[in-house]
C-alpha positions as a LaTeX table, in Angstrom:
\begin{tabular}{lrrr}
\hline
Residue & $x$ (\AA) & $y$ (\AA) & $z$ (\AA) \\
\hline
Ala1 & $-22.80$ & 54.33 & $-44.92$ \\
Arg2 & $-21.14$ & 51.94 & $-42.70$ \\
Pro3 & $-21.73$ & 48.10 & $-43.40$ \\
Ala4 & $-23.94$ & 46.48 & $-40.83$ \\
Arg5 & $-21.84$ & 44.36 & $-38.27$ \\
Pro6 & $-22.70$ & 40.63 & $-38.28$ \\
Ala7 & $-24.46$ & 39.40 & $-35.40$ \\
Arg8 & $-22.36$ & 37.89 & $-32.67$ \\
Pro9 & $-22.99$ & 34.39 & $-32.04$ \\
Ala10 & $-24.75$ & 33.66 & $-28.53$ \\
Arg11 & $-22.24$ & 32.77 & $-25.73$ \\
Pro12 & $-22.84$ & 29.30 & $-24.50$ \\
Ala13 & $-24.36$ & 29.04 & $-21.16$ \\
Arg14 & $-21.92$ & 28.75 & $-18.36$ \\
Pro15 & $-22.29$ & 25.32 & $-16.51$ \\
Ala16 & $-23.50$ & 25.36 & $-13.10$ \\
Arg17 & $-21.01$ & 25.25 & $-10.59$ \\
Ser18 & $-20.97$ & 22.10 & $-8.65$ \\
Gly19 & $-19.92$ & 23.69 & $-5.33$ \\
Pro20 & $-22.33$ & 25.88 & $-3.22$ \\
Gln21 & $-22.51$ & 29.57 & $-4.46$ \\
Phe22 & $-22.71$ & 32.70 & $-2.64$ \\
Asp23 & $-26.34$ & 34.18 & $-1.97$ \\
Lys24 & $-26.63$ & 36.70 & $-4.69$ \\
Thr25 & $-29.58$ & 38.27 & $-3.09$ \\
Lys26 & $-27.39$ & 39.14 & $-0.17$ \\
Gly27 & $-24.18$ & 40.03 & $-1.79$ \\
Lys28 & $-20.83$ & 38.89 & $-0.29$ \\
Asp29 & $-20.37$ & 42.22 & 1.58 \\
Thr30 & $-23.67$ & 41.78 & 3.44 \\
Met31 & $-22.97$ & 37.88 & 4.33 \\
Thr32 & $-21.76$ & 37.25 & 7.96 \\
Thr33 & $-18.05$ & 35.98 & 8.35 \\
Glu34 & $-19.56$ & 32.46 & 9.59 \\
Glu35 & $-21.56$ & 32.25 & 6.24 \\
Ile36 & $-18.68$ & 33.10 & 4.07 \\
Asp37 & $-16.32$ & 30.51 & 5.79 \\
Ala38 & $-19.01$ & 27.89 & 5.59 \\
Ala39 & $-19.68$ & 28.50 & 1.91 \\
Glu40 & $-15.88$ & 28.48 & 1.19 \\
Arg41 & $-15.35$ & 25.36 & 3.23 \\
Glu42 & $-18.10$ & 23.68 & 1.21 \\
Glu43 & $-16.71$ & 24.61 & $-2.00$ \\
Val44 & $-13.20$ & 23.38 & $-1.20$ \\
Ile45 & $-14.76$ & 19.96 & 0.04 \\
Ala46 & $-16.74$ & 19.73 & $-3.31$ \\
Asn47 & $-13.54$ & 20.34 & $-5.21$ \\
Leu48 & $-11.54$ & 17.82 & $-3.47$ \\
Ser49 & $-14.40$ & 15.32 & $-3.87$ \\
Lys50 & $-14.19$ & 15.44 & $-7.75$ \\
Pro51 & $-12.27$ & 12.57 & $-9.41$ \\
Ile52 & $-8.94$ & 13.49 & $-10.56$ \\
Gly53 & $-7.98$ & 13.15 & $-14.28$ \\
Asp54 & $-9.03$ & 10.48 & $-16.72$ \\
Ala55 & $-8.73$ & 6.49 & $-16.04$ \\
Ser56 & $-4.90$ & 6.31 & $-16.89$ \\
Thr57 & $-4.08$ & 9.24 & $-14.59$ \\
Gln58 & $-6.05$ & 7.56 & $-11.98$ \\
Ser59 & $-4.59$ & 4.25 & $-12.11$ \\
Gln60 & $-1.08$ & 6.00 & $-12.00$ \\
Leu61 & $-2.24$ & 7.89 & $-9.07$ \\
Lys62 & $-3.45$ & 4.92 & $-7.42$ \\
Arg63 & 0.04 & 3.30 & $-7.73$ \\
Thr64 & 1.89 & 6.45 & $-6.56$ \\
Ser65 & $-0.63$ & 8.23 & $-4.25$ \\
Tyr66 & $-1.85$ & 5.23 & $-2.35$ \\
Trp67 & $-2.57$ & 7.53 & 0.77 \\
Cys68 & $-5.46$ & 9.31 & $-0.96$ \\
Pro69 & $-8.88$ & 8.41 & 0.50 \\
Thr70 & $-10.07$ & 7.66 & $-2.93$ \\
Phe71 & $-7.40$ & 5.10 & $-3.67$ \\
Ala72 & $-7.34$ & 3.51 & $-0.34$ \\
Pro73 & $-8.34$ & $-0.30$ & $-0.56$ \\
Asn74 & $-11.79$ & $-1.38$ & 0.56 \\
His75 & $-12.14$ & $-3.47$ & 3.56 \\
Val76 & $-13.06$ & $-7.11$ & 3.01 \\
Lys77 & $-14.67$ & $-9.02$ & 5.87 \\
Gln78 & $-12.77$ & $-12.28$ & 6.29 \\
Glu79 & $-13.19$ & $-15.01$ & 8.78 \\
Leu80 & $-10.13$ & $-15.18$ & 11.26 \\
Leu81 & $-8.54$ & $-18.77$ & 11.38 \\
Glu82 & $-7.68$ & $-19.92$ & 14.77 \\
Pro83 & $-4.08$ & $-20.30$ & 15.38 \\
Pro84 & $-2.39$ & $-23.49$ & 15.85 \\
Lys85 & $-2.22$ & $-24.74$ & 19.37 \\
Arg86 & 1.50 & $-25.69$ & 19.01 \\
Pro87 & 4.11 & $-24.04$ & 16.83 \\
Ala88 & 5.29 & $-26.05$ & 13.94 \\
Ser89 & 8.73 & $-27.50$ & 13.91 \\
Pro90 & 11.23 & $-25.63$ & 11.55 \\
Met91 & 12.63 & $-29.01$ & 10.46 \\
Thr92 & 9.49 & $-31.17$ & 9.83 \\
Gly93 & 6.58 & $-28.61$ & 9.66 \\
Glu94 & 4.74 & $-30.93$ & 12.09 \\
Pro95 & 3.57 & $-29.60$ & 15.58 \\
Leu96 & 6.41 & $-29.15$ & 17.92 \\
Arg97 & 6.67 & $-31.77$ & 20.70 \\
Leu98 & 8.45 & $-31.43$ & 23.87 \\
Lys99 & 10.59 & $-34.60$ & 23.34 \\
Asp100 & 11.90 & $-33.07$ & 20.04 \\
Leu101 & 13.66 & $-30.47$ & 21.89 \\
Phe102 & 17.02 & $-31.05$ & 23.38 \\
Ala103 & 19.86 & $-29.01$ & 24.91 \\
Val104 & 23.11 & $-27.93$ & 22.96 \\
Asn105 & 26.51 & $-27.67$ & 24.53 \\
Leu106 & 28.11 & $-24.49$ & 23.07 \\
Glu107 & 31.87 & $-24.14$ & 23.82 \\
Val108 & 32.87 & $-20.60$ & 24.33 \\
Asp109 & 36.04 & $-19.29$ & 22.87 \\
Arg110 & 38.64 & $-18.61$ & 25.55 \\
Asp111 & 39.73 & $-15.32$ & 23.95 \\
Thr112 & 36.06 & $-13.82$ & 24.05 \\
Gln113 & 35.10 & $-15.67$ & 27.61 \\
Asp114 & 35.38 & $-12.39$ & 29.45 \\
Thr115 & 33.80 & $-9.98$ & 26.94 \\
Leu116 & 30.10 & $-9.33$ & 26.24 \\
Asp117 & 30.14 & $-10.30$ & 22.60 \\
Lys118 & 31.10 & $-14.20$ & 23.10 \\
Lys119 & 32.14 & $-16.31$ & 20.34 \\
Tyr120 & 31.70 & $-20.06$ & 20.02 \\
Val121 & 34.20 & $-22.76$ & 18.70 \\
Cys122 & 33.89 & $-26.15$ & 17.14 \\
Ala123 & 34.04 & $-28.93$ & 19.75 \\
Val124 & 36.49 & $-30.87$ & 17.79 \\
Ser125 & 38.87 & $-28.52$ & 15.95 \\
Lys126 & 38.37 & $-25.40$ & 18.38 \\
Lys127 & 38.08 & $-23.29$ & 15.48 \\
Gln128 & 35.64 & $-20.29$ & 15.94 \\
Ile129 & 32.20 & $-20.73$ & 14.29 \\
Thr130 & 31.23 & $-17.43$ & 12.40 \\
Phe131 & 29.47 & $-17.76$ & 9.24 \\
Gln132 & 30.67 & $-21.29$ & 8.36 \\
Ala133 & 28.13 & $-24.21$ & 8.22 \\
Ala134 & 27.77 & $-26.21$ & 11.37 \\
Val135 & 25.98 & $-29.20$ & 12.60 \\
Val136 & 24.81 & $-30.62$ & 16.03 \\
Ile137 & 25.47 & $-34.24$ & 17.07 \\
Lys138 & 22.40 & $-35.36$ & 18.90 \\
Lys139 & 24.11 & $-37.96$ & 21.02 \\
Ser140 & 26.88 & $-35.84$ & 22.56 \\
Asn141 & 24.87 & $-32.44$ & 21.92 \\
Ala142 & 27.99 & $-30.79$ & 20.63 \\
Val143 & 28.35 & $-28.31$ & 17.87 \\
Ile144 & 30.98 & $-28.93$ & 15.20 \\
Leu145 & 31.85 & $-27.14$ & 11.83 \\
Gly146 & 30.36 & $-28.60$ & 8.72 \\
Lys147 & 33.71 & $-29.18$ & 7.32 \\
Val148 & 34.81 & $-31.32$ & 10.22 \\
Tyr149 & 31.72 & $-33.27$ & 10.10 \\
Lys150 & 32.34 & $-34.06$ & 6.32 \\
Asp151 & 36.03 & $-35.13$ & 6.87 \\
Leu152 & 35.93 & $-36.73$ & 10.07 \\
Val153 & 32.56 & $-37.88$ & 11.23 \\
Lys154 & 30.72 & $-38.61$ & 7.92 \\
Pro155 & 33.01 & $-41.40$ & 6.59 \\
Thr156 & 32.74 & $-43.47$ & 9.78 \\
Met157 & 29.54 & $-42.28$ & 11.28 \\
Thr158 & 31.22 & $-42.25$ & 14.73 \\
Cys159 & 30.69 & $-39.49$ & 17.26 \\
Pro160 & 34.25 & $-37.96$ & 17.68 \\
Ile161 & 33.58 & $-37.05$ & 21.28 \\
Thr162 & 31.77 & $-40.26$ & 22.76 \\
Gly163 & 32.83 & $-42.70$ & 20.16 \\
Glu164 & 29.19 & $-43.93$ & 19.71 \\
Lys165 & 27.88 & $-44.95$ & 16.37 \\
Leu166 & 25.69 & $-42.38$ & 14.67 \\
Arg167 & 22.75 & $-42.49$ & 12.38 \\
Lys168 & 21.56 & $-39.94$ & 9.91 \\
Lys169 & 18.76 & $-38.61$ & 12.20 \\
Asp170 & 21.46 & $-37.92$ & 14.97 \\
Ile171 & 22.80 & $-35.24$ & 12.70 \\
Ile172 & 20.98 & $-31.69$ & 12.52 \\
Glu173 & 22.34 & $-29.07$ & 10.15 \\
Leu174 & 22.21 & $-25.51$ & 11.61 \\
Val175 & 21.02 & $-22.83$ & 9.39 \\
Lys176 & 23.97 & $-20.69$ & 8.17 \\
Pro177 & 23.57 & $-17.16$ & 9.28 \\
Gly178 & 23.66 & $-14.17$ & 6.80 \\
Ser179 & 26.33 & $-11.56$ & 6.99 \\
Ser180 & 26.18 & $-7.80$ & 6.24 \\
Phe181 & 28.32 & $-8.37$ & 3.24 \\
Ala182 & 26.74 & $-8.28$ & $-0.02$ \\
Ser183 & 28.65 & $-11.46$ & $-1.16$ \\
Gly184 & 27.98 & $-13.23$ & 1.98 \\
Gly185 & 27.10 & $-16.80$ & 1.57 \\
Ala186 & 27.91 & $-16.78$ & $-2.36$ \\
Val187 & 30.16 & $-19.59$ & $-3.56$ \\
Glu188 & 33.32 & $-18.39$ & $-5.00$ \\
Ser189 & 35.71 & $-20.62$ & $-7.21$ \\
Ser190 & 38.99 & $-21.41$ & $-5.48$ \\
Val191 & 40.78 & $-22.12$ & $-8.77$ \\
Tyr192 & 41.28 & $-19.50$ & $-11.37$ \\
Arg193 & 41.53 & $-20.64$ & $-15.00$ \\
His194 & 42.90 & $-17.83$ & $-17.52$ \\
Thr195 & 40.98 & $-17.79$ & $-20.70$ \\
Val196 & 42.79 & $-16.93$ & $-23.91$ \\
Thr197 & 40.86 & $-14.52$ & $-26.19$ \\
\hline
\end{tabular}
């Protein structure tokens, strides 16, 4: 005689599907094409609406997959501030006044005079101004190199073009433009000192 088989443990009930299910009374082959498409579409939307992963996965996805609708930032209603009536002066930060503006006489380099890419020169030394520091003298509206200003104008505070005495507020330093080189504007040592190791 065979020993009796042990009873199988009961299977746990399947969790109900969150998405829409096909109508079991009709059967899939009796449903119309439109009903099948609508049910499949609803099931896809329900699957896409589920949260992805746990909290750590979601924080990582929020950082890397910011285009997902679930990770899009929420709109916060903010009160718009009225823009200023006058733009701020880049020198002082105060509202710009018309009397603060003045014309600048730029001297064109003779070698580039007939070209589209004109270059400008220092009013005193006639050296081309490219990426060097430059200043404007308000009394003569001339642009000169920063080195010429330090060597020639600053010791006497006299305008080299008109001969007038200058005050500190008559000198305006121009912002040095950047270059496409990685080391553009970097300070480099002019003296090399060999170290003994």
